[in-house]
Coordinates of C-alpha atoms and ligand atoms in Angstrom, one line a residue:
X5 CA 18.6 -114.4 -36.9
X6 CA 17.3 -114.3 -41.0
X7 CA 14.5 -111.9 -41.6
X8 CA 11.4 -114.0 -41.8
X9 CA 9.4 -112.9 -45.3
X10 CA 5.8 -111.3 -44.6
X11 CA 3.7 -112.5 -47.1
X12 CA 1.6 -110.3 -49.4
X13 CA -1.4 -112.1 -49.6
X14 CA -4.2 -114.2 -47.2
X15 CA -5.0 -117.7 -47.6
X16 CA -8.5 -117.8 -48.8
X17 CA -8.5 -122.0 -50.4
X18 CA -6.8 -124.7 -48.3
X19 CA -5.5 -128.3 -50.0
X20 CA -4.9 -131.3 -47.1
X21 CA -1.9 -132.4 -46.8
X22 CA -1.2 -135.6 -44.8
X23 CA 2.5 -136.9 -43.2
X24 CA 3.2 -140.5 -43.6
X25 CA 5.0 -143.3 -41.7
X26 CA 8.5 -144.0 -42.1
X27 CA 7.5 -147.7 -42.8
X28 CA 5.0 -146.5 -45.0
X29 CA 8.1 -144.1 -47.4
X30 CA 10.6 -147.3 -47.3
X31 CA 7.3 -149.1 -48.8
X32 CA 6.4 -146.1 -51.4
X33 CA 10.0 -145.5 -52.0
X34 CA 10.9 -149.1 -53.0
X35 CA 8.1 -149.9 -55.4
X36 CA 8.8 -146.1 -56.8
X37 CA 12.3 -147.7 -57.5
X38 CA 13.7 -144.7 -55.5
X39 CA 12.4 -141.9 -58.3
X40 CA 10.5 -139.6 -56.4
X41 CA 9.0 -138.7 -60.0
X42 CA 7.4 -141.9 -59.4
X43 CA 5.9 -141.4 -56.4
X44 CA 1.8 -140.5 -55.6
X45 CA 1.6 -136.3 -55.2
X46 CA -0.6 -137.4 -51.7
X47 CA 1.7 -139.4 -50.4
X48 CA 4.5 -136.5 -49.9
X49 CA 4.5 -134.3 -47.1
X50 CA 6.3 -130.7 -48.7
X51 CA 6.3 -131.0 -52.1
X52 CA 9.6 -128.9 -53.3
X53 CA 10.0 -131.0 -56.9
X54 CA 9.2 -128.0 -58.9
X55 CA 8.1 -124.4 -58.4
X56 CA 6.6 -125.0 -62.0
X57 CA 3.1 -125.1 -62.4
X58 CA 2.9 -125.3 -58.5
X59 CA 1.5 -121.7 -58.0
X60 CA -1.4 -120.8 -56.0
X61 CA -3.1 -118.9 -58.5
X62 CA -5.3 -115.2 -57.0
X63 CA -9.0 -115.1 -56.4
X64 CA -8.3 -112.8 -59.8
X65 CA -6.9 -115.2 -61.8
X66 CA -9.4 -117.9 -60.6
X67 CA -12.3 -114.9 -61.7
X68 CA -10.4 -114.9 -65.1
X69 CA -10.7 -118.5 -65.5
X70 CA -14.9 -118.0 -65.5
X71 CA -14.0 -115.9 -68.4
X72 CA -12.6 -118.3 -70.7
X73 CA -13.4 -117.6 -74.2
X74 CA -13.7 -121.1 -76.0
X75 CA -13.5 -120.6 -79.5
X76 CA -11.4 -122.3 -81.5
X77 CA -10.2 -118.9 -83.5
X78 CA -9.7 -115.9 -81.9
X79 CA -10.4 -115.9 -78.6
X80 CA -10.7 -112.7 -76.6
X81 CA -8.0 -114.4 -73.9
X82 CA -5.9 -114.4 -76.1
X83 CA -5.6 -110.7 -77.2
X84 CA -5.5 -110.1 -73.5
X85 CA -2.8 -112.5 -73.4
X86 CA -1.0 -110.8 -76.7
X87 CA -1.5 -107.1 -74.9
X88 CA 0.3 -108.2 -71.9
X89 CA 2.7 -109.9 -73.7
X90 CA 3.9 -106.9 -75.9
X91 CA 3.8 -104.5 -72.9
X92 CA 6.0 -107.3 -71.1
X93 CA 8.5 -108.0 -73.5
X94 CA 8.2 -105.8 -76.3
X95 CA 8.0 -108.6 -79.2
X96 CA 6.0 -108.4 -82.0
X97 CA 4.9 -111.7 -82.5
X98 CA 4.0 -114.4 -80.0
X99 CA 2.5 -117.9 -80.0
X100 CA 1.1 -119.6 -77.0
X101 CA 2.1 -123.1 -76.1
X102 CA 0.8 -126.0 -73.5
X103 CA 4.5 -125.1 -71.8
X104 CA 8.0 -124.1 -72.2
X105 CA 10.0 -126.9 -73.7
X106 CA 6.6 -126.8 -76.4
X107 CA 7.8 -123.5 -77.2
X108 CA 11.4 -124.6 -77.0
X109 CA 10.3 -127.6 -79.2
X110 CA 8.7 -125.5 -82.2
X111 CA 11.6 -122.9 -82.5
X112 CA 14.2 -125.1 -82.5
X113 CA 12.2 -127.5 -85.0
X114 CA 12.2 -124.0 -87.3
X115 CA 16.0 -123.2 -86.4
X116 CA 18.4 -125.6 -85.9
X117 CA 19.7 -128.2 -88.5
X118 CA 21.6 -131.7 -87.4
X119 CA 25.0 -130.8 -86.1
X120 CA 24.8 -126.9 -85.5
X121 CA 25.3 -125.5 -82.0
X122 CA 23.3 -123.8 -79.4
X123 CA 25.3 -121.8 -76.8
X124 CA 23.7 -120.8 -73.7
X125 CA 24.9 -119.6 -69.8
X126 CA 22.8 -123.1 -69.2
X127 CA 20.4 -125.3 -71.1
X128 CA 18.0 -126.0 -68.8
X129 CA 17.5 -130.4 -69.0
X130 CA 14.2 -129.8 -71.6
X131 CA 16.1 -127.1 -73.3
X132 CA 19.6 -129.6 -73.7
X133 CA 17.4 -132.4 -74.9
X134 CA 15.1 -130.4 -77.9
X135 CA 18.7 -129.3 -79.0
X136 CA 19.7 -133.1 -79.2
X137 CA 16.6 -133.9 -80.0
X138 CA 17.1 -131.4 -83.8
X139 CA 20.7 -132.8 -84.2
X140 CA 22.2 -129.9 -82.4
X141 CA 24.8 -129.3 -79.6
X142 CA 24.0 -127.8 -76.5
X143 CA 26.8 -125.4 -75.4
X144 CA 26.9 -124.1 -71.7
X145 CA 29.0 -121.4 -71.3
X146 CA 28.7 -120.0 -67.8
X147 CA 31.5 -117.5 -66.4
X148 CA 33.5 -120.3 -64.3
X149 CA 32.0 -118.3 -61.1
X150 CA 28.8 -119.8 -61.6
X151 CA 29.9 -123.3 -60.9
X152 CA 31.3 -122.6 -57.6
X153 CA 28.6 -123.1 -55.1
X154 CA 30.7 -120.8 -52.3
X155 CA 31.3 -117.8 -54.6
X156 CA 29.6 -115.1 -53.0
X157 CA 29.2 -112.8 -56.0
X158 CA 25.6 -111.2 -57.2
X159 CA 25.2 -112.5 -60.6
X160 CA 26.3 -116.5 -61.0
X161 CA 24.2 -116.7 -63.9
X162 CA 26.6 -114.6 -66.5
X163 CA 28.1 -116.2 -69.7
X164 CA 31.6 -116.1 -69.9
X165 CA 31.6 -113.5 -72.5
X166 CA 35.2 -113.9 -74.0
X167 CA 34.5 -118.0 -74.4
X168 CA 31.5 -117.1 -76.1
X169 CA 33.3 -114.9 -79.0
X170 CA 35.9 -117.6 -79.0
X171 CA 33.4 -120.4 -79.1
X172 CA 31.3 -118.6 -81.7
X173 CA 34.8 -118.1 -83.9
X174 CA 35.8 -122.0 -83.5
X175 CA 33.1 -123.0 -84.9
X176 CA 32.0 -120.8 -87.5
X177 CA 28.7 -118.2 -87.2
X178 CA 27.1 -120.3 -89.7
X179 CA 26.7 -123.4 -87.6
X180 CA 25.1 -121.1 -84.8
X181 CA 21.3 -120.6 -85.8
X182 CA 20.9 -118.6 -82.1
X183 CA 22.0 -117.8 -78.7
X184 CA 20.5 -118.4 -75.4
X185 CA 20.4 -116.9 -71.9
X186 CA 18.4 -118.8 -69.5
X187 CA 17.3 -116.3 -66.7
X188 CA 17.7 -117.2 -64.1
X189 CA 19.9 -120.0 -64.8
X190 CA 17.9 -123.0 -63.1
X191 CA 20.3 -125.8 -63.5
X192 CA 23.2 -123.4 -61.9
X193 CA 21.3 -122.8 -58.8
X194 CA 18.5 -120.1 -60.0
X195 CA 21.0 -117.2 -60.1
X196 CA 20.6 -114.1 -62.0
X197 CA 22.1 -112.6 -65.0
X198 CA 23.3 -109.4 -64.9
X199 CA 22.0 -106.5 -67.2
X200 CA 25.7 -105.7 -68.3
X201 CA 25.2 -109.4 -69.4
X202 CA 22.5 -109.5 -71.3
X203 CA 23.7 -106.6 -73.4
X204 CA 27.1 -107.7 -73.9
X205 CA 25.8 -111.3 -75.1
X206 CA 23.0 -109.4 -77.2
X207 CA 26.4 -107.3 -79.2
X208 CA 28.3 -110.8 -79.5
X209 CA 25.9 -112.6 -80.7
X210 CA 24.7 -109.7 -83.1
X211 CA 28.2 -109.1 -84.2
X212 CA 28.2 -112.0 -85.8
X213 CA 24.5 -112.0 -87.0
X214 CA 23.2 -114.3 -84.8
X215 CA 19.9 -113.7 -82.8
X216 CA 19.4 -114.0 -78.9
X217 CA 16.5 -115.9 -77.4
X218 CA 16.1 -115.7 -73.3
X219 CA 14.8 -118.4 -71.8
X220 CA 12.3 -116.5 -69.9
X221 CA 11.1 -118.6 -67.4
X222 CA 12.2 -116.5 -64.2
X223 CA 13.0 -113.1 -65.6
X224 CA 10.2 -111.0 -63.4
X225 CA 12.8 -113.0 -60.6
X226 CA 16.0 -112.0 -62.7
X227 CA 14.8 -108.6 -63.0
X228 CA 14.1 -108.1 -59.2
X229 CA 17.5 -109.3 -58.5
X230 CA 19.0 -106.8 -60.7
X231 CA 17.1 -104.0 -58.9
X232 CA 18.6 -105.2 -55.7
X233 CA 22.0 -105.9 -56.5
X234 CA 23.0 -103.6 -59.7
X235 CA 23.1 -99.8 -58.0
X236 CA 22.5 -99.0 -61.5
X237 CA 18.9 -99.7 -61.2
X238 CA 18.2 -99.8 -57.7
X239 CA 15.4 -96.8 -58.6
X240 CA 14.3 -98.5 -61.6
X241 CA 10.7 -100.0 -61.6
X242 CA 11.1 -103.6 -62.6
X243 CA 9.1 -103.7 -65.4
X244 CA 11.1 -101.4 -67.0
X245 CA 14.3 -103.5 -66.3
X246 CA 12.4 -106.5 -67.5
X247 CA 11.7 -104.6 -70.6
X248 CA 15.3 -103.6 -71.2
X249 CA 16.4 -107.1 -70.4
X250 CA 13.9 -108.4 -73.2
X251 CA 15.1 -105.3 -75.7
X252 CA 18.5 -106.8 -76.3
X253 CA 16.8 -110.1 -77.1
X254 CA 15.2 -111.3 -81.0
X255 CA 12.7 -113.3 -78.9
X256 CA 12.5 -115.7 -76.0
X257 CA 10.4 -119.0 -74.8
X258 CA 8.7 -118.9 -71.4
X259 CA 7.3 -121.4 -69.2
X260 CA 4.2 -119.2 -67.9
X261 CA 4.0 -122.1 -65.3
X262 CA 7.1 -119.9 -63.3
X263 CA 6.8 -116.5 -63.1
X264 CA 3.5 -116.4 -64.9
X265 CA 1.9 -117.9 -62.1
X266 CA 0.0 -120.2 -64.0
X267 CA -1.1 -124.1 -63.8
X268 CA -0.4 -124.7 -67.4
X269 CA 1.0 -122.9 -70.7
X270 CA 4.0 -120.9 -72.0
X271 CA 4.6 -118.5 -75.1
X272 CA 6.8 -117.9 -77.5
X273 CA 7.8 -114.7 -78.8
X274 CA 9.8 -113.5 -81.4
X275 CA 10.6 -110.0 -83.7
X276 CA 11.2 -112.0 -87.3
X277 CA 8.2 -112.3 -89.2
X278 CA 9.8 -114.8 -91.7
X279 CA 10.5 -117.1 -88.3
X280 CA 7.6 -116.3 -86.9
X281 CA 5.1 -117.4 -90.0
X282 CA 7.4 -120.9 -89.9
X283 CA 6.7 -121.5 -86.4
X284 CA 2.8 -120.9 -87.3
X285 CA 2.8 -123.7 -89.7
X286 CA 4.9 -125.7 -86.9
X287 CA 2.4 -124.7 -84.1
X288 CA -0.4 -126.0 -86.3
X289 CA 0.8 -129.3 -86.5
X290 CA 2.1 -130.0 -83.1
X291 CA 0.3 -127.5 -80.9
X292 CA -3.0 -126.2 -81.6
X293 CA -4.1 -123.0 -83.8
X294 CA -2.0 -120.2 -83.2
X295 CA -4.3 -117.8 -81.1
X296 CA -4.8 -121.0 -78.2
X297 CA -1.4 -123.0 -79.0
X298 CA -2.7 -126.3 -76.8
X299 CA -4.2 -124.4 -74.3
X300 CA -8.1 -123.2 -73.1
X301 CA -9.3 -120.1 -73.5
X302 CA -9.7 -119.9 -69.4
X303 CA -5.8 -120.3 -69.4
X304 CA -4.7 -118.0 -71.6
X305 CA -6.8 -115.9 -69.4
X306 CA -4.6 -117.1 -66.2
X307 CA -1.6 -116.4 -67.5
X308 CA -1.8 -112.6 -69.0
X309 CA -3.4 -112.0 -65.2
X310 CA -0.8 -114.4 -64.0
X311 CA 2.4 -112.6 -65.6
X312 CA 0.7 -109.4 -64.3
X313 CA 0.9 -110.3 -60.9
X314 CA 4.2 -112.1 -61.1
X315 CA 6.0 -108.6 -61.5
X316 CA 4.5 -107.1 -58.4
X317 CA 7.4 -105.9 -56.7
X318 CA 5.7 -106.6 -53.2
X319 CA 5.0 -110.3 -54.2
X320 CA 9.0 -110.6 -55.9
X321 CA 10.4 -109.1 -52.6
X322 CA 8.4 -111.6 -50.4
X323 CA 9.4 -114.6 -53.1
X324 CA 12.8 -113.7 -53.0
X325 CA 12.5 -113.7 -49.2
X326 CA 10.7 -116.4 -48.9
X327 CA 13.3 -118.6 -50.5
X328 CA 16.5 -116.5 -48.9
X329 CA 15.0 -117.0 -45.2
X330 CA 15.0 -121.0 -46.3
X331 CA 18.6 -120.4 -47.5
X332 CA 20.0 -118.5 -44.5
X333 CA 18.3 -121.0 -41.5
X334 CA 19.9 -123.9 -43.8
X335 CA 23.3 -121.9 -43.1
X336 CA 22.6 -121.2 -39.8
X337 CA 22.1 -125.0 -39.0
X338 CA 25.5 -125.5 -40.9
X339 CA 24.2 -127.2 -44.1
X340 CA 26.1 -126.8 -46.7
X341 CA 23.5 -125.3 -49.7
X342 CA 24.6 -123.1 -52.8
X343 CA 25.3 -119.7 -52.5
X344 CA 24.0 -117.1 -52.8
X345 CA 20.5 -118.7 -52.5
X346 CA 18.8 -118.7 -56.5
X347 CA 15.1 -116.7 -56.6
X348 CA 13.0 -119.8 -56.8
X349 CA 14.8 -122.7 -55.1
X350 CA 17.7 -123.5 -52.7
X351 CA 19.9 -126.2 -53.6
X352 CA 21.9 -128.4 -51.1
X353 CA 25.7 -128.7 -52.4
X354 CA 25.5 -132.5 -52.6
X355 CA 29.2 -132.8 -53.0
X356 CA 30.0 -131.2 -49.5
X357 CA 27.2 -132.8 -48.0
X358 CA 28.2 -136.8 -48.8
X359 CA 31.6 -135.5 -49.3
X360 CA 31.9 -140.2 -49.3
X361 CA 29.9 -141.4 -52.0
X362 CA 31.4 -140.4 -55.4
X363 CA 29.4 -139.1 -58.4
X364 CA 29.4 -142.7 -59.8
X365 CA 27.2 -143.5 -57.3
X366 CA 24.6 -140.6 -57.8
X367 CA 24.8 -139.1 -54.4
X368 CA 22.4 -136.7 -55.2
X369 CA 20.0 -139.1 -56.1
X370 CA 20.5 -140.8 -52.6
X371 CA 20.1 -137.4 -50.8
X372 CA 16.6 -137.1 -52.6
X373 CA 15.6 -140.4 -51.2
X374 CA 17.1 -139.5 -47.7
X375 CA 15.0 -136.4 -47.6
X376 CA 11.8 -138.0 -48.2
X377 CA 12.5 -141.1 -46.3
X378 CA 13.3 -138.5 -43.0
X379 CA 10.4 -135.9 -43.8
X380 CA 8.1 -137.0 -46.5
X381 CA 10.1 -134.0 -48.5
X382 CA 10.1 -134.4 -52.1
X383 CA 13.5 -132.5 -53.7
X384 CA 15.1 -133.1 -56.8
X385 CA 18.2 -134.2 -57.7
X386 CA 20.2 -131.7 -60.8
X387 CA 23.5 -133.4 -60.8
X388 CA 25.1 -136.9 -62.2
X389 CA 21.4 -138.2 -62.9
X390 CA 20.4 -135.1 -64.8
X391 CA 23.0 -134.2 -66.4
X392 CA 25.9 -137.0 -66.5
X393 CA 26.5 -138.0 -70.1
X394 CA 29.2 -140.7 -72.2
X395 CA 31.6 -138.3 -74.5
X396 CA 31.6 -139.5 -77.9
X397 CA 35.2 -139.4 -78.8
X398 CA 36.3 -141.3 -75.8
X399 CA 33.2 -143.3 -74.3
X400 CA 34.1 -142.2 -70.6
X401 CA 31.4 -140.5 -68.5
X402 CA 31.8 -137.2 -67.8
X403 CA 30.3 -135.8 -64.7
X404 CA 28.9 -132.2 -64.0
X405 CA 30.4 -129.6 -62.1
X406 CA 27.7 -129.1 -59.3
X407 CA 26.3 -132.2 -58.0
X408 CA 22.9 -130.7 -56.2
X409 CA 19.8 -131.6 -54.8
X410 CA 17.1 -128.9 -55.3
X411 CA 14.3 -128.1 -52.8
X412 CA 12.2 -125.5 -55.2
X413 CA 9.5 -123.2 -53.6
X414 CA 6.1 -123.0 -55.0
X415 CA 5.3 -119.8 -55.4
X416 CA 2.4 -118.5 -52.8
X417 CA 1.9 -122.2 -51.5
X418 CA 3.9 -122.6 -48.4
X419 CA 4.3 -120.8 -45.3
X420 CA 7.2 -120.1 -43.0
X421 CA 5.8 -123.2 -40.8
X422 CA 7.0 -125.5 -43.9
X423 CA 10.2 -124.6 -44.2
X424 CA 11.2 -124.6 -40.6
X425 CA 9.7 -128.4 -41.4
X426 CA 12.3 -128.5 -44.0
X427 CA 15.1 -127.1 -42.4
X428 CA 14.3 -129.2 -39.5
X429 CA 14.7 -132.6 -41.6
X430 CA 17.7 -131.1 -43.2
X431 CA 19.3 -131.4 -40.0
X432 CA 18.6 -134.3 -38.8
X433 CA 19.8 -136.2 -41.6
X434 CA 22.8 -133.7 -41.6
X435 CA 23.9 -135.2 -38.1
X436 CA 24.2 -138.9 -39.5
X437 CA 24.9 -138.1 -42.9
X438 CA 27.8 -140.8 -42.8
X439 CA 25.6 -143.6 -42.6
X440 CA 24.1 -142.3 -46.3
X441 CA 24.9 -144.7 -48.8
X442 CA 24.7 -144.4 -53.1
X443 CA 21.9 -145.9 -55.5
X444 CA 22.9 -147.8 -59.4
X445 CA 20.7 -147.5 -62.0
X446 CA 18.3 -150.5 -62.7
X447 CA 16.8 -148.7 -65.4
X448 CA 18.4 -145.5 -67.4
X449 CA 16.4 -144.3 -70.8
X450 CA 18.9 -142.2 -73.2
X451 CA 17.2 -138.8 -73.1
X452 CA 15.9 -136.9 -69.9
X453 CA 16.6 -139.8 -67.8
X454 CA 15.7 -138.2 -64.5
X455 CA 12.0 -138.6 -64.8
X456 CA 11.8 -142.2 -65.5
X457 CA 14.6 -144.4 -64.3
X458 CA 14.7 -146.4 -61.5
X459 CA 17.3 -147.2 -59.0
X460 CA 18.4 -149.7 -56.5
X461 CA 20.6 -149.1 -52.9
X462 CA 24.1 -149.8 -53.0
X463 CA 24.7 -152.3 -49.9
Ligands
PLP11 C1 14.9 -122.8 -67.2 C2 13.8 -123.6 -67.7 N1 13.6 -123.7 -69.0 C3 12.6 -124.4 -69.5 C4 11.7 -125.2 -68.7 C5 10.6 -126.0 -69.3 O1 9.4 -125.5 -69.0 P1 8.1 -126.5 -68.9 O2 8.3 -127.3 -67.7 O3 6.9 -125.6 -68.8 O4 8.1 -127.3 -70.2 C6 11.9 -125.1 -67.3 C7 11.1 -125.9 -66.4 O5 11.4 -126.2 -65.3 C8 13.0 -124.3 -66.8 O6 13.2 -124.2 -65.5

């Protein structure tokens, strides 16, 4: 039997949620053109799209909100925001912005130049496409580990270390403006990088004077899962890990909408004054002033409370839980589902799952539609649609590695209840997954085509 998580908390604020009819979903489905991007936030039953921006913020950060400072310069929010920060992460400078790919947006607009390269473990799909979006490449170099979805090992996230220093000698230092680490690595199931990791990519990078930015989305997670699995620092508090994770780093963005348990807003912070007084004058333009970045004073307030209470090490060992008892009931009903489980989301291994409908046919997309035509669930999928792309030498289509379907967990939203819901749906469609058929594009835009292209059933 999987340990059930006990939650931290009380529900104080309850949202209706509503199921609808099968005929209805075949009817919403359809006119969405089978995107569940597309489809009405009311009309889904469990929402597991994203864990991003989905948080139930605390009766503190809702009493923080009151205490929005307004002004256009200067805010007190934000100095609250810029104290937790640098007790966080130890940066010296920071700028806040709406969300993460803003922040991803502004430092690679002051960093990379047409055709130089980014490696990372894993671009996550906003981080792939600001790279493009400068000229650059996008490099993933996860540890070949990581893309097997049975490997039972405790940190899937790693870089391959030696194809970095290889990687980073093919192509020449110069054409290499900085390094990333995405903890934990979203698009490779949500698994953790290991300490050991982060240091050794930190001297690689550095040997070569190149600097290291995390994408810090889910470290308070990464760090928790470090204290559990590396003996090292099973004693260790886990702000200190998180702040020895962040001290091998020159800076990092963050999506404050993960573990910052916020609604809205991310950061980005960075050592180099020289970069940091360019990304002022880049902030300025496309984000706001630098002490509100695009957001209000009440968020900034949410999110230095937020990232406070997202390294509580009773609420990471109930989110951790929380998303492993998911995991394990999944396995216990025979489902096949990455594994280990990730810290925010558990992802179905699509490829094992409709083991008959080849990538060409997007059967990840198809088990998104499955899943909320059965349950009113709302997944999403992080295979051939996301990530599929045409290789410019040859023209042929390359497919990724992991083909999966992602059911992500809101953090402090749903209760044990909702996931039996979800496991009970799983298995249900599990038992006639033969009769599962693929979807073709009738509409496919050239960058970040997952939110908005539409699709049609193969007969
Ligand atoms: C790893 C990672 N990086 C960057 C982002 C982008 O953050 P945002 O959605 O706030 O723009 C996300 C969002 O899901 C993410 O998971």
């Amino acid at each position: 039997m999987v340990k059930f998580p006990v939650e931290p908390f009380k529900i104080k604020v309850v949202e209706p949620i509503r199921q609808t009819t099968r005929a209805e979903r075949e009817e919403i489905l359809h006119q969405a053109g089978y995107n569940l991007f597309a489809v009405r936030a009311e009309d889904v039953y469990v929402d597991l799209l994203t864990d991003s921006g989905t948080s139930a913020m605390s009766d503190h950060q809702w009493a923080g909100m009151m205490l929005g400072d307004e002004a256009y310069a200067g805010c007190r929010n934000f100095f609250n925001l810029e104290e937790t920060i640098e007790a966080i992460t130890g940066f010296q400078y920071f700028v806040p912005t709406h969300q993460g790919r803003a922040a991803e947006n502004v430092l690679f607009a002051c960093t990379v130049e047409p055709g130089q390269s980014v490696p990372s473990n894993m671009h996550f799909d906003t981080t792939q496409a600001n790279v493009i979006a400068r000229g650059g490449h996008p490099v993933n170099l996860v540890a070949a580990v990581g893309l097997d979805p049975t490997a039972h090992v405790p940190f899937k996230g790693d870089v391959d270390i030696e194809r970095l220093e290889a990687f980073i000698q093919e192509t020449g230092p110069e054409h290499i403006p900085l390094g990333m680490l995405t903890v934990t690595n979203n698009s490779g199931g949500g698994q953790p990088v290991s300490m050991a990791n982060v240091r050794a990519t930190s001297e690689v990078l550095h040997k070569y004077g190149i600097p290291l930015f995390l994408d810090a989305c889910r470290y308070a997670e990464n760090a928790y899962f470090i204290k559990l699995r590396d003996p090292d620092y099973n004693e260790t508090p886990v702000l200190e890990i998180a702040r020895e994770m962040f001290s091998y780093a020159d800076g990092c963005t963050m999506s404050a909408k993960k573990d910052g348990l916020a609604n809205i807003g991310g950061f980005l912070a960075m050592n180099d004054e020289g970069l940091y007084r360019r990304v002022c004058q880049e902030l300025i333009i496309r984000e706001g002033f630098p002490t509100y970045g695009g957001l209000a004073g009440r968020d900034l307030e949410a999110i230095a409370r937020g990232l406070w209470e997202g390294l509580d090490e009773r609420y990471l060992a109930y989110r951790l839980a929380h998303t492993g008892y998911l995991a394990g009931r999944l396995v216990e009903e025979g489902i096949p589902i990455l594994e280990p489980p990730g810290g925010h989301a558990v992802y179905l291994d699509v490829k094992r799952f409709l083991p008959h409908i080849p990538q060409s046919e997007l059967p990840g997309q198809a088990l998104v539609c499955a899943l909320y035509l059965e349950g009113g669930i709302r997944g999403v999928e992080i295979g051939s649609v996301m990530f599929a792309h045409e290789d410019p030498q040859t023209g042929e289509v390359v497919y990724p590695d992991l083909e999966l379907v992602r059911l992500a967990i809101p953090r402090r939203v749903y209760t044990q209840a909702h996931l039996d819901y979800v496991v009970e749906t799983c298995r249900r469609l599990y038992e006639r997954r033969g009769e599962l058929r693929g979807l073709r594009y009738t509409y496919a835009p050239r960058l970040l085509r997952h939110f908005t292209a539409r699709f049609e059933p193969l007969s």
